[in-house]
């Protein structure tokens, strides 16, 4: 989780990622942030995020992202 | 049969006949009726070219099943990988699946290219040959394309991509897939549906409910009003100015650009109302294609509100795959380190965006003006993205609230002007004509020709303008309620009969009295049917 928060804070420094649950719904992360984020997550966690997984439910909170990362790591 | 959903034949004969038969038949037979009606509808417009549509269904049905078969085989192997790693097995099967995906793309896009772009390609090859001083030229092929080929090809590709990505399972039922691809209300001008949107509901053959029926009829009436009262009424004046723009000053040309933008919206969104209303009668909810596009503050927002199903198709199947491709992801990571969080990802997303807008331009037609149209919108979106941080900081320094009404109105008017100019190039008789028309607006603008009688000699009079303004006011009021998430349609059907009847009569009378039909009017052809 710590590594994930670090990546997120690097992309959007002024957001409290530990509590926010509406990162996509409230447009806190826009399409540019998502593109950066996916590239970073794939590099850091050695996963491939397929385009079907790019849905609000998977990116609305740090927990949702971590669940996605864990799931993809298990599937790899 | 005419390709227009606004024709008497469709509204007063074909649709009622299908509804009547649907009501009589048992539930199991209803989807077959819809498929038979859809193929009859297609055949009545495009004749034997229906073979192309059926061929596309065959291709995606067969390849979809093959992809599913490969996935099951892969999953079996993953359960008992033996001495091979799971990654190796996945990579092996992905290679096989990609081959079949490529065949599906080749056959579907190949057919689309053959019918839509062969003439344009040969024309450009001839120009290159001429450039080298050679007199030989290839004959430009001329043949009719199947109606709606651009729309159903997009649906076919969305289906096969979704099966490949494992978003949906391939459909074993050929006829269910065929109905999803051919459903008669949407075959000419969309909306471009996804398999998960409509396929299952269409095959259920649900009973027609009175509320769905009334909502559908109301929606159809609203669409007919937009088409007959505004789009058709503007047809002659637009035709006259666009074909003879050299004879008129910039004010007249600018008026024609605004007329065309309004006509295109009224025709296309009106047809969508008829299409979505027709489907609603059978209990089918189709995706919306418009969401008050002229309320947009930026071009980027405009394309989220205009022809929505096309935009989301390009987003899901061109933008994301391109932006998420290995080279662009690498570019994102490297550029972010050097250019920061805004400009870094912007560099790679701009390349993906360029691909989207090139495809968007080409999709709209085989001609350089369409490619220009795509690039025109791409440029505005790109510039908007680049200057956004500077605009935000400038507004802060100048103490301008970006949400205040005057600022929003300024943004909306600016976007409307950009859209009108873009549509002017889109409808101009070639790219050169588009630039000449723009030149006229910028250098020879005489506002008085709008009221000194010049405009009124071109196929539109003061009464026409008044009727159009009233219709536009009605559309604007409905748009405002929609923007506020209020459904006027639901409000009307929830009223008692003594309120509903006068409303229905008023709508029918308004269309019957002020509709532009009969002598002196030329109805506009379905504008998106040839795309």
CSV table of C-alpha atoms in Angstrom, one decimal, chain A residues 7 9-13 30-36 38-40 42-43 46 48-49 51-52 54 72 74-76, chain B residues 86-87 90 162 165-167 316 319-321 323-324 329-330 332-333 336-337 341-342 344-346 348-349 385 388:
chain,number,residue,atom,x,y,z
A,7,UNK,CA,3.2,6.6,-6.7
A,9,UNK,CA,1.2,11.3,-4.5
A,10,UNK,CA,3.9,11.7,-7.0
A,11,UNK,CA,1.2,12.0,-9.8
A,12,UNK,CA,-1.3,14.1,-7.8
A,13,UNK,CA,0.6,15.6,-4.8
A,30,UNK,CA,-8.3,12.7,-15.0
A,31,UNK,CA,-7.4,10.7,-18.1
A,32,UNK,CA,-3.9,12.0,-18.2
A,33,UNK,CA,-3.3,11.0,-14.5
A,34,UNK,CA,-4.7,7.5,-15.3
A,35,UNK,CA,-2.4,7.1,-18.2
A,36,UNK,CA,0.6,8.0,-16.0
A,38,UNK,CA,-1.1,2.7,-15.3
A,39,UNK,CA,2.4,3.0,-16.7
A,40,UNK,CA,3.9,3.4,-13.2
A,42,UNK,CA,2.8,-1.8,-14.5
A,43,UNK,CA,6.5,-1.0,-14.0
A,46,UNK,CA,5.3,-6.1,-12.8
A,48,UNK,CA,-0.2,-5.8,-17.2
A,49,UNK,CA,-3.5,-3.9,-16.8
A,51,UNK,CA,-8.0,-2.1,-21.1
A,52,UNK,CA,-11.2,-3.8,-19.8
A,54,UNK,CA,-9.8,0.6,-16.9
A,72,UNK,CA,-3.6,-9.3,-11.5
A,74,UNK,CA,-2.3,-13.7,-8.7
A,75,UNK,CA,-3.4,-14.2,-12.3
A,76,UNK,CA,0.1,-13.7,-13.8
B,86,UNK,CA,1.6,-19.8,-16.9
B,87,UNK,CA,3.0,-16.8,-18.6
B,90,UNK,CA,-0.9,-17.2,-21.9
B,162,UNK,CA,-15.1,-7.5,-26.4
B,165,UNK,CA,-10.7,-9.0,-24.3
B,166,UNK,CA,-13.0,-11.5,-22.4
B,167,UNK,CA,-15.4,-8.8,-21.5
B,316,UNK,CA,-12.4,2.2,-25.9
B,319,UNK,CA,-7.5,5.6,-27.7
B,320,UNK,CA,-6.9,3.3,-24.7
B,321,UNK,CA,-5.3,0.5,-26.7
B,323,UNK,CA,-2.2,5.0,-25.1
B,324,UNK,CA,-1.7,1.7,-23.3
B,329,UNK,CA,3.6,3.7,-22.0
B,330,UNK,CA,7.4,4.0,-22.1
B,332,UNK,CA,4.6,8.4,-20.7
B,333,UNK,CA,7.0,7.3,-18.0
B,336,UNK,CA,6.7,12.6,-17.1
B,337,UNK,CA,10.1,12.6,-15.5
B,341,UNK,CA,2.7,15.5,-14.5
B,342,UNK,CA,0.7,17.5,-17.0
B,344,UNK,CA,4.5,14.2,-19.7
B,345,UNK,CA,1.4,12.1,-20.2
B,346,UNK,CA,0.0,14.7,-22.6
B,348,UNK,CA,1.8,10.2,-25.3
B,349,UNK,CA,-1.9,10.8,-25.1
B,385,UNK,CA,-5.1,20.5,-23.2
B,388,UNK,CA,-5.2,24.5,-19.6
